[in-house]
Amino acid sequence: MLAPWPATPMAYLFGDGDMARSISPLLQGLLAIAILVAAIVSALVIVGAWRQRSALALADTPIDDRPAIAWIGIGVGVSTAVLVGLIVWSTVTMATISRPSQTAAFTIAITAHRWWWEATYRSGDTDQNFSTANEIHIPVGAPVRFTLASADLIHSFWVPALGGKTDVIPGQTNVTWLKADHAGSYRGQCSEYCGAQHAHMAFTIVADPPAAFESWRAAQAKPAAIAQDKGALDGEAVFQQRCSKCHAIRGSRADGDRGPDLTHIMSRARLAAGAIPNNAGWLSAWIADPQHIKPGSLMPKLPLSGRELADVRDYLLTLK
Ligand code: HEC
Ligand SMILES: [Cu+2]
């Protein structure tokens, strides 16, 4: 079983899937050329300093006859040729990645929020629609289309190992696609500075084998389990009162949309866009004081008694 949230640093020089396969050689090429240019320039500076004395001896030669002038022409010529070559290479790469190599299997609608990612899966049958947050599953080997909208300001959707960045701009829907050739998890990150918790606006793309993906999708589409024991039932009442303006739980009356949909919260490996692991302890810590974990987060610290906190946590623990 692969870790659903791979650690940083994020790999981008060697990618997986069609889009990354087009981008990686360009990145590697640019890096190699940059290193080469830095090495050549450094060498020339050193040689130039070394030869300063012979240059002084040229003081009487008219400027146009000095050998250095020819080198300026050579330098401009070589740089121009290399830069034009790179422009052509970049343009061809951008044209290649703008469209998936096969038609996309389906679309995931992403809405970027300060500071988390909402992912909505729609299908022909509206009963099967669902929304989740930060942990985005796709089937391995199939290109998936992503529409990108913003609920507030500019963010940027980037999964370095799978492909290029696409900005998420208010008032506009951008489109990109991703494909993973191997099952596994690929870490993503908001890459446009968007305020206090920008660094904690991570997400993960989990590429599942097709059968595992279908069962994940079917499980997510189901409404929430109905609370059974007393603590969880009391917790549901607390939730309706204190949390349901911001959070939805399908199958209950909670239908807020300012925070993540919590219908299957316990199926996710991490909370708060990757900031903390998802288990009973961290869940309590988050509900008790989200501002301590993610200062500035749009979930306020709510005054709950110890009992209410335990009950609401027990209720969330049933949402598998
Ligand atoms: C004013 C709106 C608001 C209220 C009220 C609110 N939340 Fe939140 N909640 C949010 C937002 C926004 C986030 C996303 C925070 C982030 O990741 O930056 C969030 C995140 C969460 C998460 C993490 C979800 C995930 O998938 O990462 C849990 C769990 C949660 N809230 C539980 C609760 C509970 C329980 C209550 C009631 C006691 C509650 N919230 C009340 C807005 C709210
Ligand atoms: Cu952001």
CSV table of C-alpha atoms and ligand atoms in Angstrom, one decimal, residues 112-115 117 153-156 190-194 198 201, ligand 2:
chain,number,residue,atom,x,y,z
A,112,ALA,CA,-9.9,26.3,-5.2
A,113,HIS,CA,-10.6,27.9,-1.9
A,114,ARG,CA,-8.5,29.6,0.7
A,115,TRP,CA,-6.9,27.1,1.7
A,117,TRP,CA,-9.3,22.1,-2.8
A,153,LEU,CA,-8.6,34.7,-5.4
A,154,ILE,CA,-5.9,33.4,-7.8
A,155,HIS,CA,-4.5,30.0,-7.0
A,156,SER,CA,-2.5,27.6,-9.2
A,190,CYS,CA,-1.0,25.5,-4.8
A,191,SER,CA,1.8,27.4,-6.6
A,192,GLU,CA,0.5,30.9,-6.6
A,193,TYR,CA,0.9,32.8,-3.3
A,194,CYS,CA,-2.6,33.2,-1.9
A,198,HIS,CA,-0.7,29.1,1.0
A,201,MET,CA,-2.8,24.3,0.4
B,2,CU,CU,-3.8,28.9,-3.2
